[in-house]
mmCIF file of C-alpha atoms in Angstrom:
data_model
loop_
_atom_site.group_PDB
_atom_site.id
_atom_site.type_symbol
_atom_site.label_atom_id
_atom_site.label_comp_id
_atom_site.label_asym_id
_atom_site.label_seq_id
_atom_site.Cartn_x
_atom_site.Cartn_y
_atom_site.Cartn_z
ATOM 1 C CA UNK A 1 2.267 59.347 35.326
ATOM 2 C CA UNK A 2 2.044 58.443 38.999
ATOM 3 C CA UNK A 3 4.407 60.308 41.267
ATOM 4 C CA UNK A 4 6.470 59.149 44.203
ATOM 5 C CA UNK A 5 4.187 57.735 46.875
ATOM 6 C CA UNK A 6 4.974 57.437 50.549
ATOM 7 C CA UNK A 7 3.151 55.546 53.281
ATOM 8 C CA UNK A 8 2.014 56.409 55.873
ATOM 9 C CA UNK A 9 1.572 60.156 55.622
ATOM 10 C CA UNK A 10 1.729 60.470 59.409
ATOM 11 C CA UNK A 11 2.936 58.178 62.172
ATOM 12 C CA UNK A 12 2.954 58.711 65.914
ATOM 13 C CA UNK A 13 4.831 56.125 67.944
ATOM 14 C CA UNK A 14 6.257 55.820 71.411
ATOM 15 C CA UNK A 15 9.938 55.916 72.134
ATOM 16 C CA UNK A 16 11.398 52.444 71.821
ATOM 17 C CA UNK A 17 8.888 51.212 69.252
ATOM 18 C CA UNK A 18 9.603 50.293 65.668
ATOM 19 C CA UNK A 19 8.303 52.099 62.613
ATOM 20 C CA UNK A 20 8.599 51.225 58.948
ATOM 21 C CA UNK A 21 8.185 53.833 56.248
ATOM 22 C CA UNK A 22 7.525 52.876 52.675
ATOM 23 C CA UNK A 23 8.318 54.613 49.409
ATOM 24 C CA UNK A 24 7.095 53.699 45.945
ATOM 25 C CA UNK A 25 9.189 55.514 43.342
ATOM 26 C CA UNK A 26 8.110 56.471 39.878
ATOM 27 C CA UNK A 27 8.053 53.360 37.732
ATOM 28 C CA UNK A 28 11.321 52.855 35.892
ATOM 29 C CA UNK A 29 13.366 55.129 38.137
ATOM 30 C CA UNK A 30 16.449 53.217 39.202
ATOM 31 C CA UNK A 31 17.598 55.916 41.613
ATOM 32 C CA UNK A 32 15.842 56.233 44.951
ATOM 33 C CA UNK A 33 16.798 58.590 47.754
ATOM 34 C CA UNK A 34 15.759 59.094 51.355
ATOM 35 C CA UNK A 35 15.979 62.497 53.024
ATOM 36 C CA UNK A 36 14.882 63.778 56.419
ATOM 37 C CA UNK A 37 13.918 67.182 57.750
ATOM 38 C CA UNK A 38 14.022 67.654 61.471
ATOM 39 C CA UNK A 39 11.790 70.528 62.583
ATOM 40 C CA UNK A 40 13.056 73.881 61.377
ATOM 41 C CA UNK A 41 16.318 72.552 60.027
ATOM 42 C CA UNK A 42 17.726 71.624 56.667
ATOM 43 C CA UNK A 43 16.552 68.670 54.645
ATOM 44 C CA UNK A 44 19.351 66.146 55.113
ATOM 45 C CA UNK A 45 20.358 63.308 52.825
ATOM 46 C CA UNK A 46 20.125 59.817 54.289
ATOM 47 C CA UNK A 47 20.934 57.411 51.481
ATOM 48 C CA UNK A 48 20.773 56.625 47.787
ATOM 49 C CA UNK A 49 19.847 53.365 46.073
ATOM 50 C CA UNK A 50 20.639 52.447 42.516
ATOM 51 C CA UNK A 51 18.216 49.655 41.827
ATOM 52 C CA UNK A 52 18.565 47.380 44.850
ATOM 53 C CA UNK A 53 22.120 48.436 45.744
ATOM 54 C CA UNK A 54 23.078 51.117 48.239
ATOM 55 C CA UNK A 55 25.112 53.643 46.278
ATOM 56 C CA UNK A 56 25.667 56.039 49.171
ATOM 57 C CA UNK A 57 24.536 55.613 52.772
ATOM 58 C CA UNK A 58 26.776 58.261 54.269
ATOM 59 C CA UNK A 59 23.827 60.197 55.689
ATOM 60 C CA UNK A 60 22.331 57.414 57.784
ATOM 61 C CA UNK A 61 22.516 58.704 61.368
ATOM 62 C CA UNK A 62 23.139 55.407 63.178
ATOM 63 C CA UNK A 63 22.471 51.687 63.116
ATOM 64 C CA UNK A 64 18.903 52.111 64.347
ATOM 65 C CA UNK A 65 18.028 53.012 60.764
ATOM 66 C CA UNK A 66 17.776 50.274 58.155
ATOM 67 C CA UNK A 67 16.835 50.881 54.540
ATOM 68 C CA UNK A 68 16.045 48.200 52.018
ATOM 69 C CA UNK A 69 15.007 48.071 48.402
ATOM 70 C CA UNK A 70 14.400 44.465 47.558
ATOM 71 C CA UNK A 71 13.958 43.844 43.851
ATOM 72 C CA UNK A 72 14.825 47.416 43.024
ATOM 73 C CA UNK A 73 11.266 48.680 43.215
ATOM 74 C CA UNK A 74 9.802 50.071 46.421
ATOM 75 C CA UNK A 75 11.928 50.879 49.447
ATOM 76 C CA UNK A 76 11.397 50.697 53.184
ATOM 77 C CA UNK A 77 13.080 52.643 55.938
ATOM 78 C CA UNK A 78 12.860 51.041 59.371
ATOM 79 C CA UNK A 79 13.665 52.819 62.591
ATOM 80 C CA UNK A 80 14.243 50.429 65.500
ATOM 81 C CA UNK A 81 14.084 51.407 68.296
ATOM 82 C CA UNK A 82 12.785 54.911 67.695
ATOM 83 C CA UNK A 83 14.109 57.814 69.744
ATOM 84 C CA UNK A 84 12.649 61.271 70.320
ATOM 85 C CA UNK A 85 15.229 62.899 68.045
ATOM 86 C CA UNK A 86 14.041 60.776 65.127
ATOM 87 C CA UNK A 87 10.927 62.932 64.842
ATOM 88 C CA UNK A 88 10.694 64.818 61.575
ATOM 89 C CA UNK A 89 9.507 64.528 58.015
ATOM 90 C CA UNK A 90 11.017 61.763 55.936
ATOM 91 C CA UNK A 91 11.066 62.391 52.207
ATOM 92 C CA UNK A 92 11.643 59.891 49.477
ATOM 93 C CA UNK A 93 12.695 60.890 45.982
ATOM 94 C CA UNK A 94 13.424 59.098 42.744
ATOM 95 C CA UNK A 95 15.173 59.994 39.542
ATOM 96 C CA UNK A 96 15.612 58.430 36.149
ATOM 97 C CA UNK A 97 18.995 59.822 35.312
ATOM 98 C CA UNK A 98 21.933 60.770 37.499
ATOM 99 C CA UNK A 99 23.223 63.048 34.774
ATOM 100 C CA UNK A 100 20.278 65.432 34.679
ATOM 101 C CA UNK A 101 20.020 65.505 38.419
ATOM 102 C CA UNK A 102 16.315 66.194 38.761
ATOM 103 C CA UNK A 103 14.690 64.229 41.567
ATOM 104 C CA UNK A 104 10.932 63.832 42.069
ATOM 105 C CA UNK A 105 9.874 63.947 45.702
ATOM 106 C CA UNK A 106 7.043 62.290 47.541
ATOM 107 C CA UNK A 107 4.792 64.114 49.957
ATOM 108 C CA UNK A 108 6.774 62.906 52.942
ATOM 109 C CA UNK A 109 5.994 60.915 56.082
ATOM 110 C CA UNK A 110 5.690 62.955 59.249
ATOM 111 C CA UNK A 111 7.079 60.855 62.095
ATOM 112 C CA UNK A 112 6.445 61.875 65.679
ATOM 113 C CA UNK A 113 8.124 59.946 68.465
ATOM 114 C CA UNK A 114 6.609 60.611 71.904
ATOM 115 C CA UNK B 1 31.819 69.475 51.493
ATOM 116 C CA UNK B 2 28.911 71.229 49.862
ATOM 117 C CA UNK B 3 26.603 73.720 51.561
ATOM 118 C CA UNK B 4 23.703 76.044 50.852
ATOM 119 C CA UNK B 5 22.754 79.226 52.658
ATOM 120 C CA UNK B 6 19.347 80.822 52.515
ATOM 121 C CA UNK B 7 19.919 83.933 54.603
ATOM 122 C CA UNK B 8 16.259 84.833 55.071
ATOM 123 C CA UNK B 9 13.949 82.648 57.134
ATOM 124 C CA UNK B 10 10.972 84.630 55.870
ATOM 125 C CA UNK B 11 10.255 86.980 52.992
ATOM 126 C CA UNK B 12 7.124 89.107 52.868
ATOM 127 C CA UNK B 13 6.032 90.756 49.645
ATOM 128 C CA UNK B 14 2.888 92.492 48.474
ATOM 129 C CA UNK B 15 0.864 90.858 45.733
ATOM 130 C CA UNK B 16 1.914 92.161 42.340
ATOM 131 C CA UNK B 17 5.376 93.209 43.499
ATOM 132 C CA UNK B 18 8.544 91.458 42.353
ATOM 133 C CA UNK B 19 9.978 88.866 44.709
ATOM 134 C CA UNK B 20 13.470 87.536 45.338
ATOM 135 C CA UNK B 21 14.453 84.577 47.501
ATOM 136 C CA UNK B 22 18.173 84.432 48.074
ATOM 137 C CA UNK B 23 20.498 81.447 47.882
ATOM 138 C CA UNK B 24 24.269 81.095 47.994
ATOM 139 C CA UNK B 25 26.153 77.852 47.741
ATOM 140 C CA UNK B 26 29.498 76.174 48.149
ATOM 141 C CA UNK B 27 30.495 73.057 46.221
ATOM 142 C CA UNK B 28 33.580 71.401 44.787
ATOM 143 C CA UNK B 29 33.648 71.612 41.036
ATOM 144 C CA UNK B 30 30.775 72.786 38.916
ATOM 145 C CA UNK B 31 27.392 72.984 40.617
ATOM 146 C CA UNK B 32 24.013 71.637 39.742
ATOM 147 C CA UNK B 33 21.524 73.986 41.382
ATOM 148 C CA UNK B 34 17.835 73.487 42.117
ATOM 149 C CA UNK B 35 14.842 75.253 43.575
ATOM 150 C CA UNK B 36 12.013 73.292 45.136
ATOM 151 C CA UNK B 37 8.788 74.569 46.661
ATOM 152 C CA UNK B 38 6.684 73.002 49.394
ATOM 153 C CA UNK B 39 3.069 74.007 49.763
ATOM 154 C CA UNK B 40 1.301 73.204 53.052
ATOM 155 C CA UNK B 41 0.762 69.460 53.536
ATOM 156 C CA UNK B 42 2.391 68.702 50.201
ATOM 157 C CA UNK B 43 5.708 67.251 49.091
ATOM 158 C CA UNK B 44 8.585 69.078 47.476
ATOM 159 C CA UNK B 45 7.801 70.253 43.978
ATOM 160 C CA UNK B 46 10.517 70.996 41.454
ATOM 161 C CA UNK B 47 10.617 74.580 40.198
ATOM 162 C CA UNK B 48 13.770 74.858 38.130
ATOM 163 C CA UNK B 49 17.391 73.802 37.806
ATOM 164 C CA UNK B 50 20.690 75.047 36.509
ATOM 165 C CA UNK B 51 22.979 72.442 34.969
ATOM 166 C CA UNK B 52 24.915 74.344 32.327
ATOM 167 C CA UNK B 53 24.397 76.961 29.670
ATOM 168 C CA UNK B 54 22.423 80.183 30.012
ATOM 169 C CA UNK B 55 22.806 81.717 33.454
ATOM 170 C CA UNK B 56 19.147 82.755 33.535
ATOM 171 C CA UNK B 57 16.941 79.749 34.056
ATOM 172 C CA UNK B 58 13.184 79.832 33.645
ATOM 173 C CA UNK B 59 10.971 77.440 35.540
ATOM 174 C CA UNK B 60 7.453 76.624 36.573
ATOM 175 C CA UNK B 61 4.768 79.138 37.605
ATOM 176 C CA UNK B 62 6.656 82.118 36.172
ATOM 177 C CA UNK B 63 9.699 81.711 38.396
ATOM 178 C CA UNK B 64 13.249 82.219 37.219
ATOM 179 C CA UNK B 65 16.677 82.099 38.790
ATOM 180 C CA UNK B 66 20.023 83.557 37.865
ATOM 181 C CA UNK B 67 23.230 81.606 38.300
ATOM 182 C CA UNK B 68 26.121 83.873 39.290
ATOM 183 C CA UNK B 69 29.364 81.963 39.460
ATOM 184 C CA UNK B 70 31.508 84.783 40.834
ATOM 185 C CA UNK B 71 29.088 85.401 43.694
ATOM 186 C CA UNK B 72 28.200 81.700 44.076
ATOM 187 C CA UNK B 73 24.550 82.659 44.109
ATOM 188 C CA UNK B 74 21.361 81.292 42.618
ATOM 189 C CA UNK B 75 18.599 83.686 43.645
ATOM 190 C CA UNK B 76 14.995 82.850 42.817
ATOM 191 C CA UNK B 77 12.890 85.625 41.279
ATOM 192 C CA UNK B 78 9.441 86.371 39.986
ATOM 193 C CA UNK B 79 8.366 89.659 38.401
ATOM 194 C CA UNK B 80 4.905 89.761 39.967
ATOM 195 C CA UNK B 81 4.024 87.789 43.089
ATOM 196 C CA UNK B 82 0.720 85.986 43.566
ATOM 197 C CA UNK B 83 -0.936 85.107 46.864
ATOM 198 C CA UNK B 84 -0.800 81.476 45.711
ATOM 199 C CA UNK B 85 3.013 81.686 45.663
ATOM 200 C CA UNK B 86 3.004 81.673 49.461
ATOM 201 C CA UNK B 87 4.946 78.554 50.433
ATOM 202 C CA UNK B 88 8.281 77.269 51.693
ATOM 203 C CA UNK B 89 11.122 77.473 49.179
ATOM 204 C CA UNK B 90 14.262 75.349 49.253
ATOM 205 C CA UNK B 91 17.474 75.854 47.339
ATOM 206 C CA UNK B 92 19.641 72.777 46.767
ATOM 207 C CA UNK B 93 23.022 71.984 45.269
ATOM 208 C CA UNK B 94 25.036 68.975 44.233
ATOM 209 C CA UNK B 95 28.315 68.605 42.471
ATOM 210 C CA UNK B 96 28.292 67.785 38.788
ATOM 211 C CA UNK B 97 31.082 65.304 39.381
ATOM 212 C CA UNK B 98 30.486 61.601 39.582
ATOM 213 C CA UNK B 99 30.474 59.630 42.806
ATOM 214 C CA UNK B 100 28.041 61.507 44.992
ATOM 215 C CA UNK B 101 24.566 62.436 43.897
ATOM 216 C CA UNK B 102 23.133 63.650 47.147
ATOM 217 C CA UNK B 103 21.458 67.027 47.226
ATOM 218 C CA UNK B 104 22.389 69.496 49.936
ATOM 219 C CA UNK B 105 19.511 71.769 50.886
ATOM 220 C CA UNK B 106 19.251 75.128 52.530
ATOM 221 C CA UNK B 107 17.053 75.645 55.584
ATOM 222 C CA UNK B 108 14.221 76.992 53.491
ATOM 223 C CA UNK B 109 12.650 80.420 53.148
ATOM 224 C CA UNK B 110 9.010 80.998 53.945
ATOM 225 C CA UNK B 111 7.481 83.306 51.376
ATOM 226 C CA UNK B 112 4.328 85.175 52.325
ATOM 227 C CA UNK B 113 2.549 87.155 49.626
ATOM 228 C CA UNK B 114 0.211 89.701 51.142
ATOM 229 C CA UNK B 115 -2.978 90.577 49.257
#
């Protein structure tokens, strides 16, 4: 079984540019989550999709962040325009069941804004 | 609001010795508790979870954790540490109630197993 896949693994962009991160969840997993870890701090929840609908986006930091999941398969997270404080590792996770709670994580995308 | 505390930024242990990585939590209602591990340049890997039932949970790679409701703790343990256990360990919690399924993570504890 393929795991959660994230692209790219690393991205270095200049302040003010746009970056799009992609996540391919495990096939059949309706639940998809985005998390972020800023250097040395906690991993913070960003949002949760159930299929193509946003179930919970309470963790999105501001309107420079836009997440989509068209068709309920892969998801993208766009940051526009990027700021220095957006640097960190962005993790995507997916789960089959909300009841059991276990989420499978991707390897993360390390974003550096310079 | 839910929260997780991992009081130790780093834990050092000699190979073959028992190890403990501490975690305490705060959540409304009954907790679902998780341990994840991150090896260098890898994603988060699931180790074990507590949902309900037996307070002692056994997981991958010989790890186990004990749920203690009165102390709101979920410490990770292993009887005999291996050098390959060296990694970053995260404790996470979410409420068992419906409506919010987000995990709240601790800051992580770096475990170093010394040969």
